[in-house]
PDB file of C-alpha atoms in Angstrom:
ATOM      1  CA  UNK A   1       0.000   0.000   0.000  1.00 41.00           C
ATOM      2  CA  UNK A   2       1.578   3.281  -0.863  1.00 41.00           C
ATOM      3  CA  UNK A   3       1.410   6.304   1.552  1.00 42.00           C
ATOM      4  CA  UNK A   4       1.898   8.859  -0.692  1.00 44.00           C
ATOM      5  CA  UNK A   5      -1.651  10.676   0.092  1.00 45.00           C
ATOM      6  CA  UNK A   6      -1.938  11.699  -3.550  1.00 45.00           C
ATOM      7  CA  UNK A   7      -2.621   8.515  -4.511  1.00 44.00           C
ATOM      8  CA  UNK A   8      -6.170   7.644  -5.218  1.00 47.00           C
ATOM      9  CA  UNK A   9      -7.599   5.074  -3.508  1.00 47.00           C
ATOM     10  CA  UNK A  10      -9.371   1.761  -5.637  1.00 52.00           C
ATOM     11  CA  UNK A  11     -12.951   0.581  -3.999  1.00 51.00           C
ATOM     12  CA  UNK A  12     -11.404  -2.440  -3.267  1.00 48.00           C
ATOM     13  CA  UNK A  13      -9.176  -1.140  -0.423  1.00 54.00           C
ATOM     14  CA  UNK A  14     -11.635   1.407   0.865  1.00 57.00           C
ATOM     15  CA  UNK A  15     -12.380  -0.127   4.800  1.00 59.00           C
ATOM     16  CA  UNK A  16     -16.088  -1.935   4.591  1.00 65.00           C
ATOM     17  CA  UNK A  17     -16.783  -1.390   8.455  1.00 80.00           C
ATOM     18  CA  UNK A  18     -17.978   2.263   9.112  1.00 85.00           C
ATOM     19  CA  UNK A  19     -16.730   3.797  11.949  1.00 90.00           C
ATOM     20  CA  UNK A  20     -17.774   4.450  15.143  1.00 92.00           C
ATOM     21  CA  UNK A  21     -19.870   7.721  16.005  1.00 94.00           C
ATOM     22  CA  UNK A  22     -16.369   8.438  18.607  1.00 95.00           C
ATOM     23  CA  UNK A  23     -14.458   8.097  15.851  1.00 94.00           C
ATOM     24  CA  UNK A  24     -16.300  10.028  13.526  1.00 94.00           C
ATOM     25  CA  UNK A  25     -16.868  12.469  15.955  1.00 95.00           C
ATOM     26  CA  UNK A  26     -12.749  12.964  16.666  1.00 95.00           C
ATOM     27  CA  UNK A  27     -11.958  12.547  12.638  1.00 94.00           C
ATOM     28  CA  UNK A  28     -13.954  15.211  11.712  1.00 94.00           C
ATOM     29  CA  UNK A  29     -13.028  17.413  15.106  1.00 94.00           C
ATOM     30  CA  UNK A  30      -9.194  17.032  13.553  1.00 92.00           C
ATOM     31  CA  UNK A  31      -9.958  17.667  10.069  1.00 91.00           C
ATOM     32  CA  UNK A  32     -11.818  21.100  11.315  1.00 89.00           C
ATOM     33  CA  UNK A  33      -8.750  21.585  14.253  1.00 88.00           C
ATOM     34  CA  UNK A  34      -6.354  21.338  11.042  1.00 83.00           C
ATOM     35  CA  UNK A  35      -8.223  23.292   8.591  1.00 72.00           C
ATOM     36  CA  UNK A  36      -6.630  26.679   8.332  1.00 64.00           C
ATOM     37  CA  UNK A  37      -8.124  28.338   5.713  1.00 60.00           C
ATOM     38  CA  UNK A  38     -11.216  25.861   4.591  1.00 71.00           C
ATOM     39  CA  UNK A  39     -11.250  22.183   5.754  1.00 84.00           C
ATOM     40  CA  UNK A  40     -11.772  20.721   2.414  1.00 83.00           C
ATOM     41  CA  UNK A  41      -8.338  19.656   1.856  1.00 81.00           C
ATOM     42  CA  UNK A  42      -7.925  18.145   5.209  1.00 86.00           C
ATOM     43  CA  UNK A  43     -11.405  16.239   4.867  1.00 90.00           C
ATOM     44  CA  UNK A  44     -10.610  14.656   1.493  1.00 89.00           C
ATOM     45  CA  UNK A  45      -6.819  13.401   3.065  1.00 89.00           C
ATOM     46  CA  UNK A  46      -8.879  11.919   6.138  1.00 91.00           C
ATOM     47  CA  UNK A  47     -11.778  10.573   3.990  1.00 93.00           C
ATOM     48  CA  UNK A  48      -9.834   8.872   0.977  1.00 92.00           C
ATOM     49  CA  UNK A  49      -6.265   8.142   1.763  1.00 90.00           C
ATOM     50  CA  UNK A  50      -6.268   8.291   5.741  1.00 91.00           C
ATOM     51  CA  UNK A  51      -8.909   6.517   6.805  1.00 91.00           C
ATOM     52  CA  UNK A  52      -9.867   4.970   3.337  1.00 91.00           C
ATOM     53  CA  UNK A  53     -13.604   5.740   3.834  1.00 92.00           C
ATOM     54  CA  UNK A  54     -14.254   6.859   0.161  1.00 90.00           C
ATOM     55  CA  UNK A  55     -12.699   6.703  -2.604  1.00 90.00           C
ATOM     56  CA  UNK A  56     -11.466   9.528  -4.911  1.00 89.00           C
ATOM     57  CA  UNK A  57     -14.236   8.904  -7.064  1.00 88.00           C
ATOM     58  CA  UNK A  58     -17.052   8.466  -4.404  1.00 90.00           C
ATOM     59  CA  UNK A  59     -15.811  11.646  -2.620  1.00 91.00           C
ATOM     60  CA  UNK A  60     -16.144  13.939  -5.340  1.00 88.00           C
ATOM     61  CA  UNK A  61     -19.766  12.787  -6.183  1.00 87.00           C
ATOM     62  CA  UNK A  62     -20.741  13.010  -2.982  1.00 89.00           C
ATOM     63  CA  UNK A  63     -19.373  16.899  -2.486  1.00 88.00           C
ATOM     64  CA  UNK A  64     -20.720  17.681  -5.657  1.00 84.00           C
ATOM     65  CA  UNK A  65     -24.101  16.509  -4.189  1.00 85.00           C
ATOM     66  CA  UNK A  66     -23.001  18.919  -1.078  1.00 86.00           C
ATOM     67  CA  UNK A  67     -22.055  21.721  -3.228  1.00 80.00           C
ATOM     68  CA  UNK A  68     -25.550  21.961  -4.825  1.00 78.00           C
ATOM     69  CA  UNK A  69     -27.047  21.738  -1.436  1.00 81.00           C
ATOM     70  CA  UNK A  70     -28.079  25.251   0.445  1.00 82.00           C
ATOM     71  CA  UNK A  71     -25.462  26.399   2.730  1.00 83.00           C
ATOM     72  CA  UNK A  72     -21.690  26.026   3.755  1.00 86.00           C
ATOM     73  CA  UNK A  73     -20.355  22.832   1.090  1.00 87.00           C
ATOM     74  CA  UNK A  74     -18.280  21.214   4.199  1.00 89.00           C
ATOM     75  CA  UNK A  75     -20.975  21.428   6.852  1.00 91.00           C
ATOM     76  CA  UNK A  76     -23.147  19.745   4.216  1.00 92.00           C
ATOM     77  CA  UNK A  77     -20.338  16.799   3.739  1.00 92.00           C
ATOM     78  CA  UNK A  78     -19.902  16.201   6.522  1.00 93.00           C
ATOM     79  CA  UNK A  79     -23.592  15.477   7.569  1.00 93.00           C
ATOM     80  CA  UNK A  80     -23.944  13.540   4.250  1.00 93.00           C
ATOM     81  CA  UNK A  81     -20.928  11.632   4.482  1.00 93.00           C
ATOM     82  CA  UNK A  82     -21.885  10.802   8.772  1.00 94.00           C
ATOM     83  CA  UNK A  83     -25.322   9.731   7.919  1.00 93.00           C
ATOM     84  CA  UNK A  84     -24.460   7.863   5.285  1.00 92.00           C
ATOM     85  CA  UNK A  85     -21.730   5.268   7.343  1.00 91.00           C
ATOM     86  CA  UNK A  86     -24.041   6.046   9.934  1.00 92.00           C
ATOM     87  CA  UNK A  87     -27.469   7.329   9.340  1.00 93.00           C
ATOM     88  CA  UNK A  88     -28.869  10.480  11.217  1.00 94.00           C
ATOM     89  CA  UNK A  89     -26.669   9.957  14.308  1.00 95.00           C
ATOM     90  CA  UNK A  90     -23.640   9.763  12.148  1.00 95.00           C
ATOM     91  CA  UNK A  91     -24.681  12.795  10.372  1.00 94.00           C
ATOM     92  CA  UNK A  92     -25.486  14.899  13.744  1.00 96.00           C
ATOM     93  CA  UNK A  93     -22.084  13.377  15.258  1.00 96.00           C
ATOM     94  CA  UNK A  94     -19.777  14.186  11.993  1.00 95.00           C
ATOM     95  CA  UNK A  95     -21.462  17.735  11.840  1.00 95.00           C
ATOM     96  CA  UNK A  96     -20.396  18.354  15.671  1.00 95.00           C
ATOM     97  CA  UNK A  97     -16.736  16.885  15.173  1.00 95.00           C
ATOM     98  CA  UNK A  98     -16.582  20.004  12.351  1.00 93.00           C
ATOM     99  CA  UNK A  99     -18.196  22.538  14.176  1.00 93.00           C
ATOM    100  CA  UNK A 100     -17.924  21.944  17.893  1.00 94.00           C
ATOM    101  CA  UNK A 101     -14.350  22.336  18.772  1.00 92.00           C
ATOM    102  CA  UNK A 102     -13.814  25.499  16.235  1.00 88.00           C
ATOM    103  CA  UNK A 103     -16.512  27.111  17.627  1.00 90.00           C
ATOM    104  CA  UNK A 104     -15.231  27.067  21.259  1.00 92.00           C
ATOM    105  CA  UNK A 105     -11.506  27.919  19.916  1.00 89.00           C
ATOM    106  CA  UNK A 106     -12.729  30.872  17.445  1.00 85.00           C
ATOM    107  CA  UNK A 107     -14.950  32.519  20.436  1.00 91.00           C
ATOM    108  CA  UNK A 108     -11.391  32.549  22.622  1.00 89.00           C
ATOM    109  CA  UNK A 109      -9.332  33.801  19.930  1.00 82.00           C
ATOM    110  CA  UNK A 110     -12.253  36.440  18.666  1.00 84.00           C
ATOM    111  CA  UNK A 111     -11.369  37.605  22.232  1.00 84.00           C
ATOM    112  CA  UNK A 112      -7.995  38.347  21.947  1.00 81.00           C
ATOM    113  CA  UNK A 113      -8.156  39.548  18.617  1.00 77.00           C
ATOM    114  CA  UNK A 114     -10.628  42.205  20.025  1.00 78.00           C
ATOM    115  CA  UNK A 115      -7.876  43.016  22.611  1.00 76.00           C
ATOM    116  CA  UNK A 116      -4.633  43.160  19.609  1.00 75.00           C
ATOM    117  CA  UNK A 117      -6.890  44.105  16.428  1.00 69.00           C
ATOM    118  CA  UNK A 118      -4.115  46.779  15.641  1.00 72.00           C
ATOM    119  CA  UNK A 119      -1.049  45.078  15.991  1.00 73.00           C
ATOM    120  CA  UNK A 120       0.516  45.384  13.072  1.00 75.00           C
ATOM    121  CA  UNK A 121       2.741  41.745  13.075  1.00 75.00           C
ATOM    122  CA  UNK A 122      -1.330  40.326  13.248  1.00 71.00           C
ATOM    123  CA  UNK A 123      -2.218  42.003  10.447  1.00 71.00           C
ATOM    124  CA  UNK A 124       1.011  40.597   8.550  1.00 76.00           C
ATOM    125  CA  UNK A 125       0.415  36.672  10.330  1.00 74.00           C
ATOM    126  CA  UNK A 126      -3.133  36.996   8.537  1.00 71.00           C
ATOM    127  CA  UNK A 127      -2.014  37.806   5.587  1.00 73.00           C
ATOM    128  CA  UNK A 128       0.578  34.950   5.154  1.00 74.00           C
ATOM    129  CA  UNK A 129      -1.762  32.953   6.718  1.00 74.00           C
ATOM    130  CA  UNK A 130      -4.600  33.507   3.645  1.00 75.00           C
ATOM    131  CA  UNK A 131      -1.436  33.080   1.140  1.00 77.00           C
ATOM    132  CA  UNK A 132      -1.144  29.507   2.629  1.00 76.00           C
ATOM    133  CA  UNK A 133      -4.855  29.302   2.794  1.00 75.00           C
ATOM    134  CA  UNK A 134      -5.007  29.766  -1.421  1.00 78.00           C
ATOM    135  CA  UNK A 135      -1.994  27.280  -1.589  1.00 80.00           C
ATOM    136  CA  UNK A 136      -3.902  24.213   0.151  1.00 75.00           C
ATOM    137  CA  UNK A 137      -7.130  25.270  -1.928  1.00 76.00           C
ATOM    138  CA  UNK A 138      -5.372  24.863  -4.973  1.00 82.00           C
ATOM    139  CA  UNK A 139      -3.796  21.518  -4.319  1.00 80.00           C
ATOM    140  CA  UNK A 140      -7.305  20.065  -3.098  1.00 76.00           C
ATOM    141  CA  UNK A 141      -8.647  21.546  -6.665  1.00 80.00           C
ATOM    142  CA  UNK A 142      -5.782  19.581  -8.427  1.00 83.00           C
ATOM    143  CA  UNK A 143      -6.413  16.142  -6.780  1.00 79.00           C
ATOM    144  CA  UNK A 144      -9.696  16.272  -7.001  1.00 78.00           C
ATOM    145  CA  UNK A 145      -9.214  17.133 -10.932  1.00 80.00           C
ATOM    146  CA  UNK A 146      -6.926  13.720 -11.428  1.00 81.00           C
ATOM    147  CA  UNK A 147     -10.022  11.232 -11.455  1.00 78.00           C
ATOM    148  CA  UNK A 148     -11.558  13.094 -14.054  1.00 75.00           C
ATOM    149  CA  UNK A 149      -8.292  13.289 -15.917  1.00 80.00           C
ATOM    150  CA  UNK A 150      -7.761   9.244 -15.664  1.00 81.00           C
ATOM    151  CA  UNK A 151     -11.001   8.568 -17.102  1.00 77.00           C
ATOM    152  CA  UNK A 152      -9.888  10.651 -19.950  1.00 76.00           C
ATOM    153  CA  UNK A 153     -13.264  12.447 -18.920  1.00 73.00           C
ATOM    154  CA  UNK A 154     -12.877  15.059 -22.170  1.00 79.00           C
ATOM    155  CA  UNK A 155     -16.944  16.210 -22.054  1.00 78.00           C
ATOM    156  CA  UNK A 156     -16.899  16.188 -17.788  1.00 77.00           C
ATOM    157  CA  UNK A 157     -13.341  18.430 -18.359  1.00 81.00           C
ATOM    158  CA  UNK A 158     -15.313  20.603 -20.999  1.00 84.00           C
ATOM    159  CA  UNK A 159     -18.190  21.206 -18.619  1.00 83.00           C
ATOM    160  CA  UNK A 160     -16.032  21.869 -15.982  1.00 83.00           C
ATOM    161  CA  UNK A 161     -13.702  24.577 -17.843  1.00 88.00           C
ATOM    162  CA  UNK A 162     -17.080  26.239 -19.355  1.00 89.00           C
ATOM    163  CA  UNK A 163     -18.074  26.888 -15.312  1.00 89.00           C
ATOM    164  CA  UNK A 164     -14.387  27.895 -14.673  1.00 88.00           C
ATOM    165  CA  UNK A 165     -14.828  30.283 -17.781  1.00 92.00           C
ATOM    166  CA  UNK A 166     -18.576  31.899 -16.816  1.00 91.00           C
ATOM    167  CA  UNK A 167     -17.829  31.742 -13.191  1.00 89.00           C
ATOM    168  CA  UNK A 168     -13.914  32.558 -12.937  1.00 87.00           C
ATOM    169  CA  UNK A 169     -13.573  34.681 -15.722  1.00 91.00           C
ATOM    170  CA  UNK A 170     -16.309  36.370 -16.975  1.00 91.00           C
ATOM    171  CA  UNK A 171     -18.187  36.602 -13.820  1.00 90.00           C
ATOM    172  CA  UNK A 172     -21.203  35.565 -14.664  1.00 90.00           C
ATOM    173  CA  UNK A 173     -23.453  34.681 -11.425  1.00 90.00           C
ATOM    174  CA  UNK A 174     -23.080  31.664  -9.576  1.00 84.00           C
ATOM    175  CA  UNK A 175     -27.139  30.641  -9.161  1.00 85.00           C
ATOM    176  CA  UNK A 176     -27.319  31.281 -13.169  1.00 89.00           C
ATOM    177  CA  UNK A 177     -24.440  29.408 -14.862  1.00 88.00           C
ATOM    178  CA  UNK A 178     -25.488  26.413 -12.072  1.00 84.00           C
ATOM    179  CA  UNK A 179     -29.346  26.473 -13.634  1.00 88.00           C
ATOM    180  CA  UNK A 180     -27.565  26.000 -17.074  1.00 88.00           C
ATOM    181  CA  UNK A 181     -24.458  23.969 -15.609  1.00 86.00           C
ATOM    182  CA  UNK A 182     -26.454  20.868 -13.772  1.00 83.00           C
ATOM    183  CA  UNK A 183     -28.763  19.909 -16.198  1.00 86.00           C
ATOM    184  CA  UNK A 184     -25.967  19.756 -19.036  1.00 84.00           C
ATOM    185  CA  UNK A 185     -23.762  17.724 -16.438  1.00 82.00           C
ATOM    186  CA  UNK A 186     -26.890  14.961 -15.582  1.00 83.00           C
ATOM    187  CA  UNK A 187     -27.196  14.986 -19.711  1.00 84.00           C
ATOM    188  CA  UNK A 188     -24.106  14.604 -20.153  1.00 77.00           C
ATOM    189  CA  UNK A 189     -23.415  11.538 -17.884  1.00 77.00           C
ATOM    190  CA  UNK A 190     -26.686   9.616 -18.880  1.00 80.00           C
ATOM    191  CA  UNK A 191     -25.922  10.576 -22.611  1.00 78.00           C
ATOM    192  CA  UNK A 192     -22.112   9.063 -22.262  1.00 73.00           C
ATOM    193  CA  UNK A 193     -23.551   5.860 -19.970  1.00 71.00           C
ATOM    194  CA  UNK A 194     -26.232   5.129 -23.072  1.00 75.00           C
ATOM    195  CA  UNK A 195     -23.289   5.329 -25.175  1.00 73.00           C
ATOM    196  CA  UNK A 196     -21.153   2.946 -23.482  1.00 63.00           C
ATOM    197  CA  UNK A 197     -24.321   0.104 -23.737  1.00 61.00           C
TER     198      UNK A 197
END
């Protein structure tokens, strides 16, 4: 088994017994804990090549499904991904492991950023901070682009630089370019599996 984390993993070595609500609870606790600057990238290392709970393939459907969903696209993973190992109490346990322990840390350090808001050498941390924060978000973006580029995926790649393009680019609004975006992607998918047969 390799442990290079950029590996993807195949469905046969994903682990077939879900984990426990502690452990789910403590997983997702460390991915938010770890998560400076969004806790995407840290979920998707947990989820597929840590704990071998997905794989590359099943996690990016299933935060696609999230990302269509109203409100924060983590948050919605994680309750997703909890209920479905371990129905609605893995969902209500996986969304406390995210939230719970940031929560309480954020509301001590909003307090002493109230006290230092002018310091300048916080005002630099933050910004090297966000430049890290853009790093991790762009190697997340990359290894979740590598399934679609083994499948040779050329119309999934297509749809997915015409959203870069509107969104990106030319600015277009989100909720718009999504109402055209979706549909094309579901058409796309069942016109490429009716090809296939």
């Amino acid at each position: 088994m390799s442990s290079d984390p950029a590996v993807s993993v195949s469905p046969a070595d994903t682990l077939k017994e879900p984990p426990s609500l502690r452990t789910l609870f403590f997983a997702f606790a460390k991915m938010s804990l770890s998560g400076f600057g969004g806790v995407l990238v840290f979920a998707r290392r947990a989820i597929v090549d840590e704990h071998r709970w997905m794989t590359a393939e099943e996690f990016n459907e299933t935060f696609a499904l999230c990302h269509f969903m109203p409100g924060p696209n983590i948050v919605n993973l994680a309750m997703v991904f909890g209920a479905r190992l371990r129905g609605i109490a893995g969902g209500i346990t996986a969304f406390a492991g995210l939230l719970l322990p940031p929560m309480l840390l954020i509301t001590c350090l909003a307090a002493v950023y109230d006290h230092f808001e002018h310091a300048d050498v916080l005002r630099r941390g933050l910004a090297g901070v966000s430049c890290a924060a853009v790093g991790l978000l762009a190697s997340v973006v990359f290894r979740m682009l590598l399934p679609l580029l083994k499948k040779r995926d050329l119309l999934g790649l297509a749809v997915m630089a015409a959203v870069f393009v509107a969104i990106g680019v030319t600015r277009l609004p989100l909720q718009e370019v999504l109402l055209v975006a979706v549909p094309l992607s579901i058409l796309v998918t069942f016109a490429k599996a009716r090809w296939v047969r």
